[in-house]
Coordinates of C-alpha atoms in Angstrom, one line a residue:
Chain L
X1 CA 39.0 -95.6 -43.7
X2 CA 41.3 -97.5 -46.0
X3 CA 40.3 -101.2 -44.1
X4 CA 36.5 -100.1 -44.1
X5 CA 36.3 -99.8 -47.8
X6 CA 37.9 -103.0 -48.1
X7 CA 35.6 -104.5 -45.7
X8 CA 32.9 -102.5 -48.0
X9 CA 34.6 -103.7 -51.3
X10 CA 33.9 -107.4 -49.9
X11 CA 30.7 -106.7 -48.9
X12 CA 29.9 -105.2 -52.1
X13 CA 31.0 -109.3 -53.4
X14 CA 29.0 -111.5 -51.2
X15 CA 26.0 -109.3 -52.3
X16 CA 26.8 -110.0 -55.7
X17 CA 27.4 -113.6 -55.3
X18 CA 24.4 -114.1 -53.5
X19 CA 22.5 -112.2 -56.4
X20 CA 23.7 -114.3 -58.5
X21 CA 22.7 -117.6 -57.1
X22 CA 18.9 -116.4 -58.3
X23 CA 20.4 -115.3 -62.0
X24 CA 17.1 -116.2 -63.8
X25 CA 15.2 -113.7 -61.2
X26 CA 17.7 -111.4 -61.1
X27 CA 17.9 -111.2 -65.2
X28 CA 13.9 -110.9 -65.1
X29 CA 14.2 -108.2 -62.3
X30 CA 16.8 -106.1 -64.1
X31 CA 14.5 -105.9 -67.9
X32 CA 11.0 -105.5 -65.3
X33 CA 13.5 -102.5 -63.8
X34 CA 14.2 -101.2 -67.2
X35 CA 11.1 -101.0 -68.6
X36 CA 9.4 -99.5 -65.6
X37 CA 12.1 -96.5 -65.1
X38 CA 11.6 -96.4 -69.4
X39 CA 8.0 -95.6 -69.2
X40 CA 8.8 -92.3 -67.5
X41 CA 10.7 -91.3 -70.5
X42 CA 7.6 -92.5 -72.7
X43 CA 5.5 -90.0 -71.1
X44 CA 8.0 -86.9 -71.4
X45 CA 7.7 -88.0 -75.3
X46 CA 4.0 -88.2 -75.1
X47 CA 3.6 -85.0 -73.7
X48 CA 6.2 -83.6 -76.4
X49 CA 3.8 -85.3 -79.0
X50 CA 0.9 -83.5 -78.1
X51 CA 2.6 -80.0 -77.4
X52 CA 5.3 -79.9 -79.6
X53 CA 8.1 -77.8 -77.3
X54 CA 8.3 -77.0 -73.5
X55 CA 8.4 -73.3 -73.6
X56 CA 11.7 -73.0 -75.8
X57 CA 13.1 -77.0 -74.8
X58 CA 13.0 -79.8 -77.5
X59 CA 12.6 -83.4 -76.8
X60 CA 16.3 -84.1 -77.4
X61 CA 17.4 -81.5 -74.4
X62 CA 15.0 -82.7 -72.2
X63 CA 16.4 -86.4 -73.0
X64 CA 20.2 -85.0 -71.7
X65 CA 18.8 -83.3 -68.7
X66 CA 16.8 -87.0 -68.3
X67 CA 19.6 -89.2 -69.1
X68 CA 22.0 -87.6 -66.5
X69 CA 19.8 -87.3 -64.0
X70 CA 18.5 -90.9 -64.2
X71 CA 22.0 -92.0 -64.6
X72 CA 23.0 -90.4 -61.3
X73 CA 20.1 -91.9 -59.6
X74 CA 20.7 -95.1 -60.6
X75 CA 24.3 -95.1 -59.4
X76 CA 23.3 -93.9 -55.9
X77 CA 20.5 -96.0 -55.5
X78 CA 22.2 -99.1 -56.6
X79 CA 25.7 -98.4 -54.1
X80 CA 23.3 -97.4 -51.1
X81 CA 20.4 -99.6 -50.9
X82 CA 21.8 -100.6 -48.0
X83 CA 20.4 -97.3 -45.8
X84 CA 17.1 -98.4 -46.3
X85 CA 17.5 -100.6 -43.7
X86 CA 18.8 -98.4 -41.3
X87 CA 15.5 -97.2 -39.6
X88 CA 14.4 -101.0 -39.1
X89 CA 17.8 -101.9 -37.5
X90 CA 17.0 -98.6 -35.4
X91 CA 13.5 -99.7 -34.6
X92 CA 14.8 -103.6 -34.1
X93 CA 17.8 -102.8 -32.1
X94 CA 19.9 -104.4 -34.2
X95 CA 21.5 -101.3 -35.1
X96 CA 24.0 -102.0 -31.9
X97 CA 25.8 -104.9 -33.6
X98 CA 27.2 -102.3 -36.0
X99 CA 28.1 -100.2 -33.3
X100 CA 30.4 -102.7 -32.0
X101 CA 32.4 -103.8 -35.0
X102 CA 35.7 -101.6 -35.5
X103 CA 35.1 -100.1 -38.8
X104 CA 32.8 -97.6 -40.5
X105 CA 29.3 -97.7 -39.7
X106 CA 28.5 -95.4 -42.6
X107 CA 29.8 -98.2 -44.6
X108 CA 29.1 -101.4 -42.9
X109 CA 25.3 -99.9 -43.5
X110 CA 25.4 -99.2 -47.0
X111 CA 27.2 -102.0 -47.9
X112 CA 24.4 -104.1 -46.3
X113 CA 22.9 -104.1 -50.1
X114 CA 24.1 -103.7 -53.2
X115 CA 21.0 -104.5 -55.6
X116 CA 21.9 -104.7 -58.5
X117 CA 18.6 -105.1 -60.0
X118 CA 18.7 -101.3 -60.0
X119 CA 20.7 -101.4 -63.3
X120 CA 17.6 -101.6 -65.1
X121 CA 17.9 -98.2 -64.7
X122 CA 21.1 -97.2 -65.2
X123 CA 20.6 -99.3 -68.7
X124 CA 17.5 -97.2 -69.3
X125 CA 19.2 -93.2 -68.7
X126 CA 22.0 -94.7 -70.4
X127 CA 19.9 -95.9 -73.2
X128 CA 17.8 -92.4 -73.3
X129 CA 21.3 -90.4 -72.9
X130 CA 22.9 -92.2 -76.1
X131 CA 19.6 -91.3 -77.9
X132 CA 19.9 -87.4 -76.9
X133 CA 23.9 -87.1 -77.4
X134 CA 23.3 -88.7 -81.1
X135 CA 20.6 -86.3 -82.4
X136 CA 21.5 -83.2 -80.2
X137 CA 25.0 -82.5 -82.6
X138 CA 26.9 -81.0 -79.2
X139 CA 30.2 -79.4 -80.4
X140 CA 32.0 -81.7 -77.4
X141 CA 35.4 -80.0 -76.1
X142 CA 37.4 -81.7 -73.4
X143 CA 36.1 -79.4 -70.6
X144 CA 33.0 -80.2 -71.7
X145 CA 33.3 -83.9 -71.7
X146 CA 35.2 -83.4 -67.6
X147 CA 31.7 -81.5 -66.9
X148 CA 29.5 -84.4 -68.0
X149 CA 31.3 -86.3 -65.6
X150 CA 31.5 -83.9 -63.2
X151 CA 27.5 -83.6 -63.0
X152 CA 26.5 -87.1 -62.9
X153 CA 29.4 -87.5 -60.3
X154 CA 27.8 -84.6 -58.1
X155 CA 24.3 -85.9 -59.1
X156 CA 25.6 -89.2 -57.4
X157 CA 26.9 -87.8 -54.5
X158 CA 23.9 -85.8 -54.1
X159 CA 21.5 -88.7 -54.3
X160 CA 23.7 -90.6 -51.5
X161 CA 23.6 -87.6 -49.4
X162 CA 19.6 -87.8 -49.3
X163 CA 19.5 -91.3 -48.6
X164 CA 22.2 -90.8 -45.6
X165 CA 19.7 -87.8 -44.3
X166 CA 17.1 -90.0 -44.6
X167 CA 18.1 -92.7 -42.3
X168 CA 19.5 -90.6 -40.3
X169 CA 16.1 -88.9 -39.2
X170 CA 15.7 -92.3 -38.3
X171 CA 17.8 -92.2 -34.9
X172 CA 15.5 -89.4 -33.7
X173 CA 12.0 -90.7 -34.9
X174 CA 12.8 -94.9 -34.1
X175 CA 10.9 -95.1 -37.9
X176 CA 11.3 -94.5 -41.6
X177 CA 9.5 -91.4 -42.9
X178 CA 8.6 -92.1 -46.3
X179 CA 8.1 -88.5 -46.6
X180 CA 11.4 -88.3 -47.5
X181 CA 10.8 -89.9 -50.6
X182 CA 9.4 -86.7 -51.8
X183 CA 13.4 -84.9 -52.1
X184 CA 14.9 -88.6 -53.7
X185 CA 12.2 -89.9 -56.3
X186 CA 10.7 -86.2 -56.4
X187 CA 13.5 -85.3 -57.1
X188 CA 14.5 -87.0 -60.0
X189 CA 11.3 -86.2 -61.5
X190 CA 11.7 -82.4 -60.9
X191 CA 15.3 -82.6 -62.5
X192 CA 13.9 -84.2 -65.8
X193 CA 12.4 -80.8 -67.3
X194 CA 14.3 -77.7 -67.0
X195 CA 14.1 -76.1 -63.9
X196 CA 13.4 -73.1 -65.4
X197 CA 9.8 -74.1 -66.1
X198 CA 9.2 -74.1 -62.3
X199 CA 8.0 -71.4 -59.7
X200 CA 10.7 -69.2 -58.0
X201 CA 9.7 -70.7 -54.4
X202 CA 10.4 -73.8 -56.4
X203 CA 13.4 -73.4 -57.7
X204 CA 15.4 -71.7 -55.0
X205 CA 13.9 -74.6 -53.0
X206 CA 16.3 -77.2 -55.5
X207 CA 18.8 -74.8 -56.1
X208 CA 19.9 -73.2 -52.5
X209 CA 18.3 -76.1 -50.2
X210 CA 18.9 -79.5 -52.1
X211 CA 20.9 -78.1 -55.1
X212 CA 19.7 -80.7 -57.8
X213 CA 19.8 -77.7 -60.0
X214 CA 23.5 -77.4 -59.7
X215 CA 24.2 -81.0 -60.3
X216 CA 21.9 -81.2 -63.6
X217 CA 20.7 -78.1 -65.1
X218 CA 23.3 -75.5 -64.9
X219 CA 26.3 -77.6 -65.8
X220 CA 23.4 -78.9 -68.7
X221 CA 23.2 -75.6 -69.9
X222 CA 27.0 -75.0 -70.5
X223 CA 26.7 -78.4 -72.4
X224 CA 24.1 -77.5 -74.9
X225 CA 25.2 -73.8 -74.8
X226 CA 22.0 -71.8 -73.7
X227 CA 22.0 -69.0 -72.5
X228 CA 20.9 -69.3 -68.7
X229 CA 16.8 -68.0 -67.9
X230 CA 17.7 -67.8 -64.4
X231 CA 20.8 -65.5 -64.9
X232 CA 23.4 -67.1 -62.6
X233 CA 27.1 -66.4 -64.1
X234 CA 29.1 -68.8 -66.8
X235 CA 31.5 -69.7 -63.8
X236 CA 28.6 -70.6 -61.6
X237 CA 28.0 -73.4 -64.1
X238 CA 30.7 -75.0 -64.4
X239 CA 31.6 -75.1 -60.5
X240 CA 28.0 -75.9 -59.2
X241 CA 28.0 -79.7 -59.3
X242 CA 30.3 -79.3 -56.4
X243 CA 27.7 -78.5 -54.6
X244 CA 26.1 -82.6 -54.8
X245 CA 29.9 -83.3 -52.9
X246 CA 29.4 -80.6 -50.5
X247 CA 25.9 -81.9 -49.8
X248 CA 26.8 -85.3 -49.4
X249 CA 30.3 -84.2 -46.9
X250 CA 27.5 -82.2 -44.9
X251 CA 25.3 -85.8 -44.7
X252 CA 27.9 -87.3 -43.5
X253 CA 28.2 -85.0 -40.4
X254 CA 24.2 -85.2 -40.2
X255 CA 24.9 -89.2 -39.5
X256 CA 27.9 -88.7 -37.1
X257 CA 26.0 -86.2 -35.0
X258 CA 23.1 -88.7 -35.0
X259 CA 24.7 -91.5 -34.3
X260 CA 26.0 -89.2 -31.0
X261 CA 22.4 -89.2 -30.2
X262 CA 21.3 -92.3 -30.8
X263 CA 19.8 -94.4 -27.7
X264 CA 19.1 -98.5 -28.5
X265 CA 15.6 -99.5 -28.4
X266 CA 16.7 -102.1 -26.0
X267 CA 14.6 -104.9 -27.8
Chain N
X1 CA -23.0 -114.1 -47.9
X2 CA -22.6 -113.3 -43.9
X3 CA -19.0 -115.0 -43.9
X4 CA -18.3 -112.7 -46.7
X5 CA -19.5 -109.7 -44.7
X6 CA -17.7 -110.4 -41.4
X7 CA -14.3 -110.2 -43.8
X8 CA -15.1 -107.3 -44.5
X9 CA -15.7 -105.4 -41.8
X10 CA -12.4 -107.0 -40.4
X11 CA -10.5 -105.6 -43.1
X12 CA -12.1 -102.1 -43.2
X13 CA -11.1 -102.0 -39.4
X14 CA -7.5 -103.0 -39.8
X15 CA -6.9 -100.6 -42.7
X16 CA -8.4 -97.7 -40.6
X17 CA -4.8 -98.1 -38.7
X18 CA -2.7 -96.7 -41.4
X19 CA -3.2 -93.2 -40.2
X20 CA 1.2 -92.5 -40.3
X21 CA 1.1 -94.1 -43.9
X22 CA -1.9 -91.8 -45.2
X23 CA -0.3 -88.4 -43.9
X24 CA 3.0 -89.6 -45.9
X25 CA 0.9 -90.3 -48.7
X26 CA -1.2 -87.0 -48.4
X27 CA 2.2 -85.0 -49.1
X28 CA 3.7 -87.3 -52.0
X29 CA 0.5 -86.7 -53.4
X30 CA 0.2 -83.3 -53.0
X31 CA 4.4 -82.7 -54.0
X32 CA 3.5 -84.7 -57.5
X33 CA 0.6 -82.7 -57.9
X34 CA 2.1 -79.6 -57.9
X35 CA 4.8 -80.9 -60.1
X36 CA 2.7 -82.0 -62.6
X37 CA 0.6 -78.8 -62.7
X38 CA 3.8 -76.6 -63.1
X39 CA 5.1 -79.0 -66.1
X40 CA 1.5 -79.6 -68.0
X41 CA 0.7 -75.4 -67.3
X42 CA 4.8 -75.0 -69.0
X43 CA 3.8 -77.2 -71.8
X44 CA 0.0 -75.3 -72.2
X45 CA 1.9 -72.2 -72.6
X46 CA 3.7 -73.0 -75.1
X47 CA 1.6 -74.7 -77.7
X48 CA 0.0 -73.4 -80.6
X49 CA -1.6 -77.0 -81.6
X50 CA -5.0 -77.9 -80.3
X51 CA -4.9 -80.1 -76.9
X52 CA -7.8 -82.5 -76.1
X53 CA -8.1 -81.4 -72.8
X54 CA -8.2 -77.5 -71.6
X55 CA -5.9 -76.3 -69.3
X56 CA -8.8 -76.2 -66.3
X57 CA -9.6 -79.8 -67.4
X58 CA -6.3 -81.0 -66.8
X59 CA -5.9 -79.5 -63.3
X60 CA -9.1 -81.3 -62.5
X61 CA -8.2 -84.6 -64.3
X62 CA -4.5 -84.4 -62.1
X63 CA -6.0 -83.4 -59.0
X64 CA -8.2 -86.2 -59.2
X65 CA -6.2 -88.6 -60.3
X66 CA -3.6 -87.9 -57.5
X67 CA -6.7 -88.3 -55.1
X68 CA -7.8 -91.6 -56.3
X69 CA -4.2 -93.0 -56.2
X70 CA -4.6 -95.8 -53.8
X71 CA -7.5 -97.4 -55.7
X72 CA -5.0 -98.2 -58.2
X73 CA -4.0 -101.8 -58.3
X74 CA 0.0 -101.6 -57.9
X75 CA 0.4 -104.1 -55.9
X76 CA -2.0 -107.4 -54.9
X77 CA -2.9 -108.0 -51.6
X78 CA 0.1 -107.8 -49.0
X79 CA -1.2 -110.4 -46.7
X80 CA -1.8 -112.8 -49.9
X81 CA 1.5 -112.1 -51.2
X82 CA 3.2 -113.2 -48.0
X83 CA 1.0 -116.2 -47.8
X84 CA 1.9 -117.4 -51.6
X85 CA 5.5 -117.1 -50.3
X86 CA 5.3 -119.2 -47.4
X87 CA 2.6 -122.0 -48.5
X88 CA -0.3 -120.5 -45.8
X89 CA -1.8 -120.0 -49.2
X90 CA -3.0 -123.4 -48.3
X91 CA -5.3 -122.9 -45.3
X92 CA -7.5 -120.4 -47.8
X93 CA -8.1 -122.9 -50.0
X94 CA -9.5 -125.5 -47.7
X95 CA -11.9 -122.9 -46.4
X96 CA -15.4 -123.8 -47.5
X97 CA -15.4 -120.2 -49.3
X98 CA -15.4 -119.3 -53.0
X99 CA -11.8 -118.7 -53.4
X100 CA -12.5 -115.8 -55.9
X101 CA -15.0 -114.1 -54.0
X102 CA -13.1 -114.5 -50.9
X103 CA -10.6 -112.8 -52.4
X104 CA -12.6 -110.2 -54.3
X105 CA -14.3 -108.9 -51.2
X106 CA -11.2 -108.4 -49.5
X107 CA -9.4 -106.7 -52.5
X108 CA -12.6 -103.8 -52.6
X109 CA -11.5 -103.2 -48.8
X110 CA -8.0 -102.6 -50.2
X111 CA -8.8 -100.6 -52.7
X112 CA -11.5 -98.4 -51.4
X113 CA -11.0 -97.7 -47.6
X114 CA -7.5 -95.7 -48.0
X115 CA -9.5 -93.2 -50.0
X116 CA -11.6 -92.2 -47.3
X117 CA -8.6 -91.4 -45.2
X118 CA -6.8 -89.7 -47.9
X119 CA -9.4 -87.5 -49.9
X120 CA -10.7 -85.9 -47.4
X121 CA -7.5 -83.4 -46.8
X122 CA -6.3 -83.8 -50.4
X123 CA -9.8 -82.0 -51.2
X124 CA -9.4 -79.7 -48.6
X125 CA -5.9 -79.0 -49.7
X126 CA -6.4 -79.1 -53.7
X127 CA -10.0 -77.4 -53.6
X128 CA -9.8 -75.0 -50.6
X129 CA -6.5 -73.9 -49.2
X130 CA -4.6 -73.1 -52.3
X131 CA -6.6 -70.7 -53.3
X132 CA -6.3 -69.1 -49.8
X133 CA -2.3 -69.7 -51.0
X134 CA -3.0 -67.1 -53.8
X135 CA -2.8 -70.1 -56.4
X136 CA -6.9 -70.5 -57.8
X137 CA -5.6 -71.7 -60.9
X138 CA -4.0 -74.9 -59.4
X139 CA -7.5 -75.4 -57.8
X140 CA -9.0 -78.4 -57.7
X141 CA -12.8 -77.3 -59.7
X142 CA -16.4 -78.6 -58.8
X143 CA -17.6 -80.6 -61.9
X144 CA -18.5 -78.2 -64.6
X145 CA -22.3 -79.5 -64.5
X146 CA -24.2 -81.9 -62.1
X147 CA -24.4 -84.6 -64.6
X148 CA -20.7 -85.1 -64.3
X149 CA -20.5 -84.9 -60.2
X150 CA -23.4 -87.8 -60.5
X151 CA -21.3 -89.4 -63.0
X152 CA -18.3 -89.1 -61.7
X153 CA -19.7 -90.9 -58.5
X154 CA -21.4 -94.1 -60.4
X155 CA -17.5 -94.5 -62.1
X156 CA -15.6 -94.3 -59.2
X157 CA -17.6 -97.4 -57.6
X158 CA -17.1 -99.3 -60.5
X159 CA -13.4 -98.0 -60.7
X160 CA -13.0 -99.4 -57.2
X161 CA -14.7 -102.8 -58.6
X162 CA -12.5 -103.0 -61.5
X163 CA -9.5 -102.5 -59.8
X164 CA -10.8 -104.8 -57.1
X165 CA -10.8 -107.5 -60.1
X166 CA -7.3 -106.9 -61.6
X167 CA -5.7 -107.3 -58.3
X168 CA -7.4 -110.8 -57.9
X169 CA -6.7 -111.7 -61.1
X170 CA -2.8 -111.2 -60.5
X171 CA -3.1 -112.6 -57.2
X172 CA -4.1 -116.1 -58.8
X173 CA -1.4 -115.6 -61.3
X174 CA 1.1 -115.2 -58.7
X175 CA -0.5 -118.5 -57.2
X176 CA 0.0 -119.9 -60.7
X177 CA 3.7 -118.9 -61.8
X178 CA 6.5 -120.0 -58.9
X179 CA 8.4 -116.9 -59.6
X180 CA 7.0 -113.6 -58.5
X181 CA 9.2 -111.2 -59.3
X182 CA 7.4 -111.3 -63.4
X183 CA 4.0 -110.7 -62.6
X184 CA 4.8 -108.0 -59.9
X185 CA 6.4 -105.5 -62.0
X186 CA 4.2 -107.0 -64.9
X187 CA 1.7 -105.5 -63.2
X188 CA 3.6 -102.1 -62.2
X189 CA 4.1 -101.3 -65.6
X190 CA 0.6 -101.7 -66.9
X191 CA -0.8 -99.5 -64.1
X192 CA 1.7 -96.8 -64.6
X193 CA 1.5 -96.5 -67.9
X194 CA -2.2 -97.8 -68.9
X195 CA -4.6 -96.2 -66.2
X196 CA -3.8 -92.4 -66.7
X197 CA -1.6 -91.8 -63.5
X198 CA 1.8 -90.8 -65.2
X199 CA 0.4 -88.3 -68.4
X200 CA -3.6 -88.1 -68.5
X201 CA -4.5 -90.4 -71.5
X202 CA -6.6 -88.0 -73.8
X203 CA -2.8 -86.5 -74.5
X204 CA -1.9 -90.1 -75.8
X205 CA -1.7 -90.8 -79.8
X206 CA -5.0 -91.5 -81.4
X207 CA -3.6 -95.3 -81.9
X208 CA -2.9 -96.0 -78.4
X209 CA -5.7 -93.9 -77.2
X210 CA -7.9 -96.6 -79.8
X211 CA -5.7 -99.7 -77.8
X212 CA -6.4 -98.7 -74.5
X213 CA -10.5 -99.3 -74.8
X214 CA -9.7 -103.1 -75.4
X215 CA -7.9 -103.2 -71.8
X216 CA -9.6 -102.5 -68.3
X217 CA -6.8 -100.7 -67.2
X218 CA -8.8 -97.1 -67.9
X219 CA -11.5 -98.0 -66.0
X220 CA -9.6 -97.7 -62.9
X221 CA -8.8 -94.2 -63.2
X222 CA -9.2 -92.4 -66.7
X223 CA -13.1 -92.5 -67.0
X224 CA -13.2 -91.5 -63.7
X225 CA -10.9 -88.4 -63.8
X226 CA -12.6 -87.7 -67.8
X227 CA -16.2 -87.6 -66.5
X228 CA -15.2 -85.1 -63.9
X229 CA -13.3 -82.9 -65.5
X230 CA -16.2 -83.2 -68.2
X231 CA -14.1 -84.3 -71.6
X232 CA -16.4 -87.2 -71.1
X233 CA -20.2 -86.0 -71.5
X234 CA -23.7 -86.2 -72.3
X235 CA -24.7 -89.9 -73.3
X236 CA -20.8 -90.8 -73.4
X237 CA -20.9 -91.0 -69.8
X238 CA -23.4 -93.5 -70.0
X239 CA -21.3 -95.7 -72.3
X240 CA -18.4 -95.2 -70.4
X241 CA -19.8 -96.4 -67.5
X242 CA -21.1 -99.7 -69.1
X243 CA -17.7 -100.2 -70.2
X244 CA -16.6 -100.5 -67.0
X245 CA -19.5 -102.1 -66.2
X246 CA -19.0 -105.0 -68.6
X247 CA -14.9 -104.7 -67.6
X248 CA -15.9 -105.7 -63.8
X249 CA -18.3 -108.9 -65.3
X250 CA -15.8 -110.0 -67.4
X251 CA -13.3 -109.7 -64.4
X252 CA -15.0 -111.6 -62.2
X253 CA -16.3 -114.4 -64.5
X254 CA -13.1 -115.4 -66.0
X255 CA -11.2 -114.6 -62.5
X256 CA -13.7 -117.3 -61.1
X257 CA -13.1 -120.0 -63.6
X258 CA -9.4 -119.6 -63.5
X259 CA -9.6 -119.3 -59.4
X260 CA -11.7 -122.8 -60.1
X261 CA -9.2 -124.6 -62.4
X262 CA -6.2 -123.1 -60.5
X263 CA -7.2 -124.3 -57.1
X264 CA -7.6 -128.3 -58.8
X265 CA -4.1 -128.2 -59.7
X266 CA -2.3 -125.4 -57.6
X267 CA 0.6 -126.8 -55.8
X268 CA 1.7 -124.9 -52.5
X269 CA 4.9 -123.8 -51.3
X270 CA 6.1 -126.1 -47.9
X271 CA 7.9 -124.4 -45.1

């Protein structure tokens, strides 16, 4: 474990050397990145324009659930570009070089990548987070403060557990199902408003099955200090982002028990 | 014009193959759909200001909109892309073809042929099974009057002929600049934020609602969508559709002379 996150760690640096070989590119990339992800946001404040208030939600609260969310995202996506890959090395065959080389596979695949173009949009939830905490006058405490960082940690371990499911399904079906997609960038837009504003089906779909609730909005709510509509207990709040570590623990599994089933392409 | 014509039946049949990529799209759509109803019916049911759209409007404008999403001009061509890249970008110019045209014929292909494939089940799903689902006020609605079904119909070629011309018109800026990477997400932006796909543009401010006639951006989508769900009517649908009219003239005219001047100067990747 300890010698594959090395090997991982110096991964991580040839990636970032050989980014930085194309720094014009890269620079241009990053602000394209930013603005893109930013024009989300815009239309959450458009909409907030027209209406005024999302049932009883102000702009600035829907700006913390955004910022931490997007945050979290950005994190995952940037570390695990790398899986991506995994269903063409699948489909190619190549995925049997990995196979051979004595250390993690898990992270001899991720660490394929590491674009870090993607911080376009870690700038951006930054950006829009620092806007929220500033007009939102939160009466911070310490545990608070842990919980913040607890939920964009879980939120991050969440998003990496999606991304490992994802090419995992890939060792059964020999392609990438973009369907997928719909749990990882659906996602994200789903956790922007509060998930209260959903249907039941809806909800218990991100709260019991992929608990993006748990990550964002309950440990959210303890933050700004509302009372909860769904009516899960206090405790429940401040424990749930767990559930993004559990999640990704259980991915992990997924991938060893696929990789056990795996049969080369041969080509 | 036959050369023309062979190209595109070529393309039409190759993008008939992309049956795996239009089920994945049918539920992305569908999953956005949905979202967007449950936030936009949340925010309906809150307000006390008046909305230029009503609520049964904007399912129809959404719906729609998620229906049309491949005629939106994203991304230029793949196959030109790949050929700027690797300097094959020379063999089209030699042909003995209108480079523009070439191009142009190729790009409606691309932008219209994926919505046969997809709007048939989208409309079956949007306008007939939820219902069934117990949900008739997601339902995609027939046009409130005939006038805006005809409508709706004339504004969706031209759509397709607008987009057609802002995806040639990035392809020979790609030709033009070295570096890619700028006009690409360049071009993201503007159609995410400009064409009515992320929030429907009626719930924009007045003074970018003002800006956004002086663009062909909402011609792709946004009259479309607004003539359908009827916040465009009577003789404004008219209008609208000369808008696009003169959008898809002015496309193709300056798009012409800048594939003219480009192609005296363009130099091509080697490789």
């Amino acid at each position: 474990m300890i010698s594959g996150l090395r090997c991982y760690w110096k991964y991580l640096k040839i990636s970032l050397k050989g980014q930085m070989e194309y720094r014009g590119s890269f620079i241009l990339q990053m602000i394209g990145h930013f603005f893109l992800t930013l024009l989300d946001f815009l239309g959450i404040w458009v909409l907030f324009n027209q209406f005024g208030k999302l049932k009883d939600w102000g702009l600035e609260e829907v700006a913390l659930l955004y910022g931490t969310i997007t945050i979290a995202f950005a994190i995952s996506d940037t570390l695990s570009r790398g899986l991506d890959y995994c269903a063409e090395y699948v489909r190619t065959g190549e995925f049997d070089r990995f196979l051979i080389r004595p250390r993690s596979l898990l992270l001899q695949i991720i660490g394929v990548e590491f674009t870090l173009r993607r911080f376009g949009r870690l700038f951006q939830g930054l950006f829009v987070l620092a806007w929220a905490l500033i007009t939102l006058n939160i009466h911070w405490s310490l545990p608070k403060v842990l919980l913040m960082f607890f939920s964009i940690g879980g939120g991050t371990c969440l998003f990496v557990g999606l991304w490992i499911m994802q090419a995992t399904i890939s060792f059964w079906t020999v392609q990438g199902l973009e369907v997928v997609n719909i749990t990882t960038y659906g996602g994200v837009e789903t956790a922007q408003y509060p998930m209260s504003i959903y249907e039941k089906w809806f909800q218990n779909f991100f709260i019991f099955i992929i608990p993006l609730a748990c990550v964002n909005f309950f440990p959210m709510l303890e933050i700004l200090e509302r009372p909860d509509p769904l009516a899960f207990p206090a405790w429940m709040h401040w424990v749930s982002p767990a559930a993004g570590i559990l999640f990704l623990i259980a991915s992990i599994f997924l991938f060893r028990f696929g990789v056990r089933h795996y049969r080369s392409t041969g080509s | 014009m036959r050369p023309y014509k062979a190209l595109l039946l070529v393309k039409v049949k190759s993008l008939f193959q992309y049956r795996t990529a239009a089920v994945a799209g049918f539920f992305t759509q569908t999953f956005f759909g949905i979202i967007r109803l449950m936030i936009l019916i949340s925010f309906f049911g809150a307000t006390r200001q008046s909305i230029p759209l009503s609520l049964a409007q904007t399912v129809n404008y959404i719906w729609l909109g998620q229906i049309l999403f491949t005629i939106l001009p994203f991304r230029i061509d793949p196959e030109i892309a790949t050929m700027i890249r690797n300097g094959n970008v020379a063999y089209e110019l030699v042909r003995p073809l209108n480079l523009f045209a070439y191009w142009y014929v190729k790009a409606v292909a691309l932008r219209s042929i994926p919505i046969v494939l997809r709007a048939v089940p989208m409309i079956i799903m949007a306008a007939f099974l939820l219902p069934l689902l117990g949900r008739p006020d997601w339902a995609l609605q027939p046009p409130p009057t005939l006038a805006a079904g005809i409508g709706m119909g004339f504004s969706l070629i031209f759509a397709i002929l607008v987009s057609a011309g802002i995806t040639v018109f990035a392809s020979l800026l790609l030709l033009l600049f070295i570096s890619q990477d700028g006009v690409v997400s360049f071009l993201y932006v503007l159609v995410w934020g400009l064409t009515g796909i992320l929030v429907p543009l009626p719930f924009f401010p007045d003074v970018l609602k003002n800006m956004f006639y002086f663009l062909p951006f909402r011609g792709v989508m946004d009259v479309p969508c607004q003539i359908y769900s009827g916040s465009i009517h009577g003789t404004s649908i008219i209008y609208e559709i000369g808008l696009q009219a003169f959008w898809v003239v002015f496309l193709v005219i300056t798009g012409t002379l800048l594939a003219k001047a480009l192609t005296k100067r363009v130099t091509a990747q080697g490789g």
